[in-house]
Coordinates of C-alpha atoms and ligand atoms in Angstrom, one line a residue:
M61 CA 93.7 86.5 35.1
R62 CA 91.7 84.7 32.3
K63 CA 88.0 84.6 33.0
T64 CA 85.6 82.3 31.0
I65 CA 82.0 83.3 31.1
P66 CA 79.5 80.8 29.6
L67 CA 76.7 82.5 27.6
S68 CA 74.1 79.8 27.9
A69 CA 71.0 81.6 29.0
G70 CA 69.4 84.8 27.8
W71 CA 69.3 84.3 24.0
Q72 CA 66.5 85.3 21.7
F73 CA 66.2 82.9 18.8
L74 CA 64.7 84.1 15.4
K75 CA 64.0 81.3 12.9
K76 CA 64.3 83.6 9.8
A77 CA 66.8 85.1 7.5
A78 CA 67.0 88.9 8.1
S79 CA 69.4 91.8 8.1
V80 CA 71.2 92.3 11.5
Q81 CA 69.2 95.4 12.0
E82 CA 65.9 93.6 11.4
A83 CA 67.0 90.7 13.6
V84 CA 68.0 92.9 16.5
E85 CA 64.7 94.9 16.2
A86 CA 62.7 91.7 16.1
A87 CA 64.6 90.0 18.9
A88 CA 61.9 90.6 21.5
S89 CA 59.5 88.6 19.4
G90 CA 61.9 85.7 19.1
E91 CA 61.9 82.5 21.2
A92 CA 63.9 82.6 24.5
V93 CA 66.4 79.8 24.3
C94 CA 69.4 78.5 26.1
L95 CA 72.6 77.1 24.6
P96 CA 73.4 74.5 23.4
H97 CA 70.6 74.7 20.9
T98 CA 69.6 73.3 17.5
W99 CA 66.5 74.3 15.6
N100 CA 66.3 70.7 14.1
A101 CA 65.9 68.7 17.3
V102 CA 62.5 67.6 16.2
D103 CA 62.2 68.1 12.4
G104 CA 65.7 66.7 11.9
Q105 CA 64.7 63.3 13.4
D106 CA 61.1 62.7 12.2
G107 CA 61.7 61.6 8.6
G108 CA 60.6 63.3 5.4
N109 CA 63.9 64.8 4.6
D110 CA 62.2 68.1 5.2
Y111 CA 64.0 69.6 8.2
Y112 CA 64.5 73.4 8.2
R113 CA 67.7 74.3 6.4
G114 CA 68.1 78.1 6.4
T115 CA 69.5 81.1 8.3
C116 CA 68.5 81.8 11.8
W117 CA 69.6 84.4 14.4
Y118 CA 70.7 84.3 18.1
I119 CA 70.6 87.6 19.9
R120 CA 71.8 88.4 23.4
E121 CA 72.6 91.6 25.3
L122 CA 75.9 91.5 27.2
S123 CA 75.7 92.7 30.8
E124 CA 78.2 95.3 32.0
E125 CA 79.9 92.7 34.1
E126 CA 80.1 90.3 31.2
A127 CA 81.6 93.0 28.9
A128 CA 84.3 93.9 31.4
G129 CA 87.9 92.8 30.9
E130 CA 91.0 94.2 29.3
R131 CA 90.6 92.2 26.2
L132 CA 87.3 90.4 25.5
F133 CA 86.9 87.5 23.1
L134 CA 83.8 85.5 22.0
E135 CA 84.4 81.7 21.7
V136 CA 81.9 79.6 19.7
N137 CA 82.4 75.9 20.1
G138 CA 80.0 74.8 17.4
A139 CA 77.9 76.8 14.9
A140 CA 76.5 74.7 12.1
M141 CA 77.2 75.1 9.4
T142 CA 78.3 78.8 8.8
A143 CA 78.1 81.8 11.1
D144 CA 78.4 85.6 11.1
V145 CA 79.1 87.4 14.4
Y146 CA 77.9 91.0 14.9
L147 CA 78.4 93.3 17.9
N148 CA 76.3 96.4 18.0
G149 CA 75.4 95.9 14.3
K150 CA 79.0 95.6 13.1
M151 CA 80.1 92.3 11.5
L152 CA 83.2 91.0 13.3
A153 CA 83.6 87.4 12.0
H154 CA 82.5 84.9 9.4
H155 CA 83.1 81.2 9.9
E156 CA 82.6 78.2 7.7
G157 CA 82.4 74.7 9.1
G158 CA 79.9 73.4 11.6
Y159 CA 82.1 71.4 13.9
S160 CA 85.1 73.4 15.1
V161 CA 85.8 76.1 17.6
F162 CA 86.3 79.7 16.5
R163 CA 86.9 83.0 18.4
V164 CA 86.6 86.7 17.6
E165 CA 87.8 89.7 19.6
L166 CA 85.1 92.1 20.7
T167 CA 87.2 94.6 22.6
E168 CA 87.4 97.4 20.1
E169 CA 83.6 97.4 19.4
L170 CA 82.4 97.4 23.0
A171 CA 80.1 100.2 23.9
Q172 CA 77.9 101.3 26.8
K173 CA 75.2 98.8 25.7
N174 CA 76.3 95.7 23.9
I175 CA 74.1 93.6 21.6
L176 CA 75.6 90.4 20.3
A177 CA 73.9 88.9 17.2
I178 CA 75.0 85.7 15.6
S179 CA 73.5 84.5 12.3
V180 CA 73.8 80.7 11.7
S181 CA 73.0 78.9 8.5
N182 CA 72.7 75.2 7.5
E183 CA 71.3 75.9 4.1
D184 CA 72.8 73.9 1.3
C185 CA 75.7 75.4 -0.6
D186 CA 78.5 74.1 -2.8
T187 CA 81.4 75.4 -0.8
V188 CA 81.0 74.0 2.8
Y189 CA 81.1 70.3 3.7
P190 CA 79.0 68.3 4.4
Q191 CA 76.3 68.7 1.7
K192 CA 75.4 65.1 0.9
A193 CA 75.5 62.3 3.5
D194 CA 73.4 59.9 5.5
F195 CA 72.9 62.0 8.6
T196 CA 70.9 65.1 9.5
F197 CA 72.9 68.4 9.1
Y198 CA 71.5 70.0 12.2
G199 CA 71.6 73.8 12.4
G200 CA 72.3 75.9 15.4
L201 CA 74.6 77.1 18.2
Y202 CA 74.7 73.5 19.4
R203 CA 77.8 73.7 21.6
A204 CA 78.8 76.2 24.3
V205 CA 79.4 79.9 23.5
N206 CA 81.6 81.7 26.0
L207 CA 83.1 85.1 26.7
I208 CA 86.9 84.9 27.5
S209 CA 88.4 88.0 29.1
V210 CA 92.2 88.1 29.2
P211 CA 94.9 90.7 30.2
A212 CA 96.6 92.7 27.5
E213 CA 99.4 90.1 27.4
H214 CA 97.7 86.8 26.7
F215 CA 98.0 83.5 24.8
E216 CA 96.8 83.4 21.2
L217 CA 93.1 82.9 20.9
L218 CA 92.2 83.6 17.3
K219 CA 94.3 81.6 14.9
D220 CA 92.3 78.6 13.8
G221 CA 90.8 78.4 17.3
T222 CA 94.1 77.4 18.8
P223 CA 94.4 76.3 22.5
G224 CA 97.6 78.5 22.5
I225 CA 99.8 75.5 23.6
K226 CA 101.0 72.5 21.7
V227 CA 102.6 69.5 23.3
T228 CA 104.6 66.8 21.4
P229 CA 105.8 63.9 23.5
V230 CA 108.2 61.5 21.8
V231 CA 108.7 58.2 23.7
D232 CA 111.8 55.9 23.6
L233 CA 110.4 52.6 24.8
E234 CA 113.9 51.2 25.2
T235 CA 114.9 53.7 27.9
K236 CA 111.3 54.4 29.0
T237 CA 112.0 58.1 28.5
A238 CA 109.8 60.7 27.0
F239 CA 111.1 63.8 25.3
V240 CA 108.4 66.5 25.5
T241 CA 108.3 69.6 23.3
V242 CA 106.0 72.4 24.5
E243 CA 105.3 75.2 22.1
T244 CA 103.2 78.3 23.0
W245 CA 101.8 81.3 21.2
H246 CA 101.4 84.6 23.0
N247 CA 102.3 88.3 22.8
A248 CA 104.5 88.6 25.9
A249 CA 108.2 88.6 26.2
D250 CA 108.5 85.2 27.9
V251 CA 106.5 82.4 29.4
K252 CA 106.9 79.9 32.2
I253 CA 106.2 76.4 31.1
T254 CA 105.8 73.5 33.6
V255 CA 105.8 69.8 32.9
N256 CA 106.0 67.0 35.4
G257 CA 107.2 69.4 38.2
E258 CA 109.9 71.1 36.1
T259 CA 109.5 74.8 35.1
K260 CA 111.4 76.6 32.4
T261 CA 111.2 80.3 31.5
V262 CA 111.5 80.7 27.7
E263 CA 110.4 82.9 24.9
H264 CA 107.9 80.4 23.3
H265 CA 109.0 76.8 23.6
A266 CA 110.7 74.4 25.8
E267 CA 111.9 70.8 25.9
F268 CA 111.5 68.5 28.8
T269 CA 112.7 64.9 29.5
I270 CA 110.6 62.5 31.6
E271 CA 112.5 59.5 32.8
N272 CA 110.8 56.3 33.6
V273 CA 107.8 57.7 31.9
H274 CA 104.2 56.6 32.8
L275 CA 102.8 55.6 29.4
W276 CA 99.3 56.4 28.1
D277 CA 98.5 52.7 27.6
G278 CA 95.0 52.6 26.1
V279 CA 92.1 51.4 28.1
D280 CA 94.4 49.5 30.6
D281 CA 96.2 52.6 31.8
P282 CA 95.4 56.0 30.1
Y283 CA 97.9 58.0 32.1
L284 CA 97.8 61.7 31.5
Y285 CA 100.4 64.4 32.3
T286 CA 99.6 68.2 32.2
A287 CA 101.7 70.9 30.6
T288 CA 101.0 74.4 32.0
A289 CA 102.1 77.7 30.5
K290 CA 101.9 81.0 32.4
L291 CA 102.6 84.7 31.5
S292 CA 103.6 87.3 34.0
S293 CA 100.3 89.0 33.2
G294 CA 98.6 86.1 34.9
D295 CA 97.2 84.6 31.7
E296 CA 97.5 80.8 31.9
V297 CA 96.8 77.8 29.6
S298 CA 97.3 74.1 30.1
A299 CA 97.0 70.9 28.1
R300 CA 96.9 67.3 29.2
F301 CA 99.0 65.0 27.2
G302 CA 99.8 61.2 27.0
C303 CA 103.1 59.5 26.2
R304 CA 102.6 56.7 23.8
V305 CA 104.0 55.1 20.7
F306 CA 101.9 53.5 18.0
H307 CA 102.4 52.0 14.5
C308 CA 100.6 49.9 12.0
D309 CA 102.0 46.7 10.4
P310 CA 100.5 45.4 7.2
E311 CA 100.7 41.9 8.5
K312 CA 100.2 42.3 12.2
G313 CA 97.9 45.3 12.5
F314 CA 98.0 48.1 15.1
F315 CA 100.7 48.3 17.8
L316 CA 100.5 50.5 20.9
N317 CA 103.6 50.9 23.0
G318 CA 105.4 48.1 21.3
R319 CA 102.7 45.5 21.7
S320 CA 100.0 44.2 19.3
Y321 CA 96.8 46.1 20.2
P322 CA 94.1 45.3 17.6
L323 CA 91.8 48.3 17.4
R324 CA 88.3 46.8 17.8
G325 CA 85.4 49.3 18.3
V326 CA 82.6 51.3 17.0
S327 CA 81.6 54.6 15.4
R328 CA 79.6 57.4 17.0
H329 CA 77.5 60.3 15.7
Q330 CA 77.0 63.2 18.1
D331 CA 73.2 63.2 18.4
L332 CA 70.5 62.0 20.7
K333 CA 66.8 61.3 20.3
G334 CA 64.9 64.5 21.1
K335 CA 67.9 66.7 21.5
G336 CA 69.5 66.7 18.1
N337 CA 73.2 67.5 18.4
A338 CA 72.8 69.9 21.3
L339 CA 74.3 67.6 23.8
S340 CA 75.3 68.3 27.4
Y341 CA 78.5 67.0 29.1
E342 CA 76.4 64.4 30.8
D343 CA 75.2 63.1 27.4
H344 CA 78.8 62.7 26.3
A345 CA 79.8 61.1 29.5
S346 CA 76.9 58.6 29.4
D347 CA 77.8 57.7 25.9
M348 CA 81.4 57.0 27.0
A349 CA 80.1 54.8 29.8
I350 CA 78.2 52.7 27.3
I351 CA 81.4 52.5 25.2
R352 CA 83.3 51.3 28.2
E353 CA 80.6 48.7 29.0
L354 CA 80.9 47.4 25.5
G355 CA 84.6 47.0 25.9
A356 CA 85.6 48.8 22.7
N357 CA 89.2 50.1 22.7
T358 CA 88.7 52.4 19.7
L359 CA 86.2 54.9 18.3
R360 CA 85.7 56.4 14.9
L361 CA 84.3 59.8 15.7
A362 CA 82.4 60.2 12.4
H363 CA 82.0 62.2 10.2
Y364 CA 83.3 65.5 11.6
Q365 CA 85.2 67.1 14.5
H366 CA 83.5 66.2 17.7
A367 CA 83.2 68.3 20.9
Q368 CA 86.5 68.9 22.8
E369 CA 84.9 67.3 25.9
F370 CA 84.4 64.1 24.1
Y371 CA 88.0 63.8 22.9
D372 CA 88.9 64.6 26.6
L373 CA 86.7 61.6 27.6
C374 CA 88.6 59.4 25.1
D375 CA 91.9 60.6 26.5
E376 CA 90.7 59.8 30.1
N377 CA 89.4 56.4 29.1
G378 CA 92.2 55.3 26.9
I379 CA 90.1 55.0 23.7
V380 CA 92.1 55.2 20.5
V381 CA 90.4 57.7 18.1
W382 CA 90.0 58.1 14.4
A383 CA 89.2 61.8 14.0
E384 CA 88.0 63.2 10.6
I385 CA 86.5 66.1 8.7
P386 CA 83.2 65.9 6.9
Y387 CA 84.7 65.6 3.4
I388 CA 82.0 63.1 2.5
T389 CA 80.1 61.3 -0.3
M390 CA 80.2 64.1 -2.9
H391 CA 83.3 66.0 -4.0
M392 CA 82.7 69.7 -4.6
S393 CA 85.3 71.5 -6.7
A394 CA 84.3 74.8 -4.9
G395 CA 84.8 73.1 -1.5
R396 CA 88.6 72.6 -1.6
K397 CA 89.4 75.5 0.6
N398 CA 86.8 74.4 3.2
T399 CA 88.3 70.9 3.4
L400 CA 91.7 72.5 4.1
D401 CA 90.2 75.0 6.6
Q402 CA 88.3 72.2 8.5
M403 CA 91.4 70.0 8.6
R404 CA 93.7 72.8 9.8
E405 CA 91.2 73.6 12.6
L406 CA 90.7 70.0 13.5
I407 CA 94.5 69.4 13.9
T408 CA 95.1 72.8 15.5
Q409 CA 92.4 72.2 18.1
C410 CA 92.8 68.5 18.7
Y411 CA 96.6 67.9 18.4
N412 CA 97.2 67.5 22.1
H413 CA 94.7 64.6 22.5
P414 CA 96.7 61.4 23.0
S415 CA 93.6 59.4 22.1
I416 CA 93.7 60.5 18.5
A417 CA 95.9 58.3 16.3
V418 CA 94.8 59.1 12.8
W419 CA 93.3 61.9 10.7
G420 CA 90.6 60.9 8.3
L421 CA 90.8 62.7 5.0
S422 CA 87.4 61.8 3.6
N423 CA 84.5 59.3 3.8
E424 CA 83.2 57.5 0.7
I425 CA 84.0 60.6 -1.3
T426 CA 83.8 58.6 -4.5
A427 CA 80.3 57.4 -3.8
A428 CA 78.8 60.3 -5.8
S429 CA 82.0 61.6 -7.5
A430 CA 84.4 60.3 -10.1
V431 CA 88.1 59.8 -9.1
N432 CA 89.3 62.8 -11.1
D433 CA 92.3 65.1 -10.9
D434 CA 90.5 67.7 -8.8
L435 CA 89.4 65.1 -6.2
L436 CA 92.9 63.5 -6.2
E437 CA 94.6 66.9 -5.8
N438 CA 92.2 67.8 -3.0
H439 CA 93.3 64.6 -1.1
R440 CA 97.0 65.2 -1.8
L441 CA 96.7 68.7 -0.4
L442 CA 94.9 67.4 2.7
N443 CA 97.4 64.6 3.2
D444 CA 100.3 67.0 2.9
L445 CA 98.7 69.5 5.3
C446 CA 98.2 66.7 7.9
H447 CA 101.9 65.6 7.6
R448 CA 103.1 69.2 7.8
M449 CA 101.0 70.1 10.8
D450 CA 101.4 66.7 12.5
P451 CA 104.2 64.3 11.6
T452 CA 103.3 62.2 14.7
R453 CA 100.1 60.8 13.3
L454 CA 98.9 58.8 10.3
T455 CA 96.4 59.8 7.7
T456 CA 93.6 57.5 6.5
M457 CA 90.4 57.5 4.6
A458 CA 87.2 55.5 4.6
N459 CA 86.4 54.1 1.2
V460 CA 83.1 53.1 -0.3
F461 CA 82.8 49.4 -1.2
M462 CA 82.5 50.2 -5.0
L463 CA 86.0 51.8 -5.1
E464 CA 88.4 49.5 -7.0
I465 CA 91.1 48.3 -4.7
D466 CA 93.7 49.6 -7.2
S467 CA 92.3 53.1 -7.4
P468 CA 95.0 55.8 -7.4
I469 CA 93.3 57.6 -4.5
L470 CA 94.3 54.7 -2.2
E471 CA 97.9 55.7 -2.8
I472 CA 97.5 59.0 -1.0
P473 CA 96.8 58.4 2.7
D474 CA 99.3 56.5 4.9
I475 CA 96.8 53.7 5.6
N476 CA 93.4 52.8 4.2
S477 CA 90.1 51.4 5.3
Y478 CA 86.9 50.3 3.6
N479 CA 83.2 50.6 4.5
L480 CA 81.7 47.3 3.4
Y481 CA 78.0 46.3 3.7
F482 CA 78.0 42.9 2.1
G483 CA 75.1 40.9 3.7
W484 CA 73.1 44.1 4.2
Y485 CA 72.8 46.4 1.3
L486 CA 74.0 43.8 -1.2
G487 CA 75.6 40.4 -1.7
E488 CA 76.4 37.9 1.0
L489 CA 78.2 38.1 4.3
E490 CA 81.1 36.0 3.1
Q491 CA 81.9 38.5 0.4
T492 CA 83.4 40.6 3.2
D493 CA 85.9 37.9 3.9
E494 CA 86.7 37.5 0.3
F495 CA 87.1 41.3 -0.2
F496 CA 89.7 41.6 2.5
D497 CA 91.5 38.4 1.6
E498 CA 91.8 39.6 -2.0
Y499 CA 93.1 43.0 -0.9
H500 CA 95.6 41.5 1.5
A501 CA 96.8 39.0 -1.0
R502 CA 97.2 41.6 -3.7
F503 CA 98.7 44.3 -1.5
P504 CA 100.6 42.4 1.3
G505 CA 102.6 45.5 2.1
K506 CA 99.6 47.8 2.6
V507 CA 97.8 48.4 5.8
I508 CA 94.0 47.9 5.6
G509 CA 91.1 48.4 8.0
F510 CA 87.4 47.9 8.2
S511 CA 86.0 51.4 8.8
E512 CA 82.3 50.7 8.6
Y513 CA 80.0 47.7 8.6
G514 CA 76.5 47.1 10.0
A515 CA 72.9 46.1 9.6
D516 CA 69.8 48.0 10.7
A517 CA 67.6 46.5 13.4
N518 CA 64.4 47.7 14.9
P519 CA 64.1 46.1 18.4
A520 CA 60.3 45.6 17.7
F521 CA 61.1 43.4 14.6
H522 CA 61.8 39.7 15.1
S523 CA 61.9 36.5 13.2
S524 CA 62.8 32.8 13.7
H525 CA 64.1 32.9 10.1
P526 CA 66.0 36.1 9.9
E527 CA 67.3 37.3 6.6
K528 CA 69.1 40.2 5.0
G529 CA 67.0 43.3 4.9
D530 CA 64.4 42.2 7.4
Y531 CA 65.4 44.8 10.0
T532 CA 65.1 42.2 12.8
E533 CA 67.3 42.0 15.9
E534 CA 67.9 38.4 15.0
Y535 CA 69.4 39.2 11.6
Q536 CA 71.5 42.0 13.0
A537 CA 72.9 39.6 15.6
L538 CA 73.6 36.9 12.9
Y539 CA 75.3 39.6 10.7
H540 CA 77.6 40.7 13.5
E541 CA 78.4 37.1 14.6
H542 CA 79.7 36.5 11.1
M543 CA 81.7 39.8 11.1
L544 CA 83.2 39.2 14.5
Q545 CA 84.5 35.8 13.4
M546 CA 85.8 37.3 10.1
I547 CA 87.6 40.0 12.1
E548 CA 89.1 37.6 14.6
K549 CA 90.6 35.6 11.8
R550 CA 92.3 38.7 10.3
P551 CA 94.5 40.3 12.9
W552 CA 96.1 42.4 10.1
L553 CA 93.0 44.6 10.0
W554 CA 94.5 47.7 11.7
A555 CA 91.1 48.9 13.0
T556 CA 87.5 47.8 12.8
H557 CA 84.6 50.0 13.6
V558 CA 81.0 48.8 13.8
W559 CA 78.7 51.3 12.1
N560 CA 77.2 52.5 14.5
L561 CA 77.2 52.2 18.3
F562 CA 74.0 54.3 18.4
D563 CA 71.0 54.7 16.1
F564 CA 71.1 58.2 14.8
A565 CA 69.1 60.8 12.8
A566 CA 69.1 60.6 9.0
D567 CA 65.9 62.6 8.2
G568 CA 65.9 61.3 4.7
R569 CA 65.4 57.7 5.8
D570 CA 62.0 56.1 6.3
E571 CA 62.5 52.3 6.8
G572 CA 62.5 49.5 9.2
G573 CA 59.4 50.9 10.9
K574 CA 61.1 54.2 11.8
H575 CA 61.0 57.7 10.3
G576 CA 64.2 59.6 10.0
E577 CA 66.5 57.1 11.7
N578 CA 69.5 55.0 10.7
Q579 CA 69.0 51.9 12.9
K580 CA 72.4 50.2 12.5
G581 CA 73.1 51.1 16.1
L582 CA 73.9 48.4 18.7
V583 CA 72.0 50.7 21.0
T584 CA 68.8 52.7 20.3
F585 CA 68.8 56.4 19.6
D586 CA 67.6 57.3 23.1
R587 CA 70.3 55.0 24.6
Q588 CA 67.5 53.1 26.5
L589 CA 67.9 49.8 24.8
R590 CA 70.9 47.6 24.0
K591 CA 70.1 45.4 21.1
D592 CA 71.2 41.7 21.2
A593 CA 74.2 42.4 19.0
F594 CA 75.5 44.8 21.6
Y595 CA 76.0 41.8 23.9
L596 CA 77.9 39.8 21.3
Y597 CA 80.6 42.5 21.2
K598 CA 80.5 42.9 24.9
A599 CA 81.1 39.2 25.2
A600 CA 84.0 39.4 22.9
W601 CA 85.6 42.7 24.2
N602 CA 84.5 43.3 27.8
K603 CA 87.1 41.5 30.0
T604 CA 86.1 43.0 33.3
S605 CA 82.3 42.6 33.9
P606 CA 81.1 39.0 33.8
F607 CA 77.6 38.7 32.3
V608 CA 75.2 36.4 30.6
H609 CA 72.7 37.7 28.0
L610 CA 69.7 35.8 26.8
C611 CA 68.9 36.9 23.2
G612 CA 65.4 37.4 21.9
K613 CA 63.8 38.6 25.1
R614 CA 61.7 41.0 23.0
Y615 CA 60.7 38.2 20.6
A616 CA 57.5 37.5 22.5
N617 CA 55.1 36.0 20.0
R618 CA 56.7 32.9 18.7
A619 CA 54.8 30.6 16.4
E620 CA 57.1 27.6 16.5
E621 CA 56.7 24.6 18.7
E622 CA 60.4 24.6 19.4
T623 CA 62.5 27.7 20.0
E624 CA 66.2 28.5 20.2
I625 CA 67.5 30.5 23.1
K626 CA 70.8 32.0 22.1
V627 CA 73.2 33.2 24.9
Y628 CA 76.0 35.7 24.7
S629 CA 78.4 35.7 27.6
N630 CA 82.0 36.5 28.4
L631 CA 82.0 33.6 30.8
R632 CA 83.0 30.1 29.6
L633 CA 79.6 28.5 30.0
A634 CA 78.6 24.9 29.9
L635 CA 75.3 25.0 28.2
H636 CA 72.7 22.6 26.9
R637 CA 72.1 23.7 23.4
R638 CA 68.6 22.9 22.4
Y639 CA 65.4 22.0 24.1
A640 CA 62.2 20.4 22.9
P641 CA 58.9 20.9 24.7
C642 CA 59.1 18.9 27.9
K643 CA 58.9 15.2 27.4
T644 CA 59.8 12.6 29.9
D645 CA 61.9 9.5 29.9
R646 CA 61.9 9.0 33.6
E647 CA 60.2 6.3 35.6
D648 CA 59.0 8.9 38.1
G649 CA 57.2 10.6 35.3
V650 CA 59.0 13.9 36.0
S651 CA 59.5 15.6 32.7
L652 CA 62.7 17.4 32.0
P653 CA 63.6 19.6 29.2
Y654 CA 65.3 17.4 26.6
P655 CA 67.5 18.0 23.6
A656 CA 65.1 18.4 20.7
D657 CA 67.4 16.3 18.4
G658 CA 67.4 13.5 20.9
R659 CA 71.2 13.7 21.3
A660 CA 72.7 13.9 24.8
P661 CA 72.8 17.5 26.0
D662 CA 75.5 19.3 24.2
R663 CA 77.6 21.1 26.7
S664 CA 79.6 23.7 25.0
S665 CA 81.0 27.0 25.8
C666 CA 79.3 29.9 24.1
R667 CA 79.7 33.6 23.7
Ligands
GCU1696 C1 78.0 54.7 4.6 C2 78.3 56.1 5.3 C3 77.5 56.3 6.6 C4 76.1 55.7 6.4 C5 76.2 54.2 6.2 C6 74.8 53.6 6.1 O1 79.0 53.9 4.8 O2 79.6 56.3 5.5 O3 77.6 57.6 6.9 O4 75.3 56.0 7.6 O5 76.8 54.0 5.0 O6 74.3 53.5 5.0 O7 74.3 53.2 7.2

């Protein structure tokens, strides 16, 4: 039987580069830490762009019980950004890429006493992405590290961090039938595969038919099936899967299971105030609860592969996901292999998640690089890799607003999206509308989306005359009011993702009254405060929980005689619109609030 042993406690952490011998000898002088762990939880979030980027060591002795098992593997769910694994002083694995799972077999090197030493580095280099971007490149073993003991005959554990089982459901909506292909990788003679109560014994792969299939239908009904594979040795793996069909129409946008399903949502980085990116399952789950409260039906999980448990949460909650690798901002000619490695691992490890609809090739990669042959070829190779590994999903990329809409790079992915910040970094809000209308008019047969947009807001900053660049909650709300209306008039935008649902760490930033934070979030970095703009989208998207939100509650010191109270709600409200200070027009002298402009109270619905 397979046994998974979490190695969370008992690690000695050394914040220095050293040889493995030196590190093991110095282990006792290190800091006792538990995993998940990052060494940038503080300095990566406090501004100054001076967080520690270097090589550190994690050392742990394995107990006799932990080291038992016919075949013993180490599983690392996230080591940023590169890692070397040593057992008893011998190097067993090197991994490049800070966001994917990798495993290494320990069996042959086990001894009476077993010292595990993992060196992890987030120092800059020109071969591993990301190297230039607007977020902190935290270093550390920031996700779970496990031992996996399996019998001699077991499912594949090493190749690209594979789950050992791959499930491809193909749905015929006409007949409400799903044709499910299950492929497995193992070293046994045969395998028993079970889907929907039917079991087949095969060498490696089996086909199943599910009549009257229960669809995975987005947030309304994210139904999941489970495929299980079992060897006679007792080793067993399983994968949940969802049966759905989707496509993008250049004129009508995104379709799920044959119906128009505009993808309207947000982006998320995987970090939290005070914890860096060393998140617990509870942290992931509470983020998902906020996403469900907002009413988003899609997430762009930027700018890298997120934790498996978060894609699981998206599967369970019916959230359609844009998954991507951190090929970002600046193209590195020596980084081509790493982009292909990271994409191959992302698809190998995340293929079974029904929530994922698209693979993102890159983000604003022309922001700091010319569109040259090397960059174009890197994208062609990535695009081909995605199509070879996964013909069931679409490829896309998020383009920087400066990229000409007739750039050859836009010909590579299946569909495109732009990150636009008109009305924040430059220009006026209306230029967003003009940009998309020009693109759509010029390329009516091409699918286009809105992969990023946002404005920073510090909840302590307020103004009765909000303007671009003032970092006030009021301007952020006005910005998003415009964008929401722009989007609602353009159903052909296949997906739109607010940048960002949460404030996040960008240690190089020092603005808007905060050090080290990008404040475009609709929610603060500590998740404690929902800014007014959060409720604008909740009013537009949340169909299940009635609410009324009065904006400006934090705008305490107001100078004006007269003030505006803006209300966001998903209820159709009859509201008076404006009130002057009390003045009376009644014989009885009772003074009532009265419309400031003297007109009869304007009863209107409002968001
Ligand atoms: C870019 C980039 C983001 C960044 C954002 C911003 O679009 O893709 O990673 O955080 O701009 O400037 O806020």
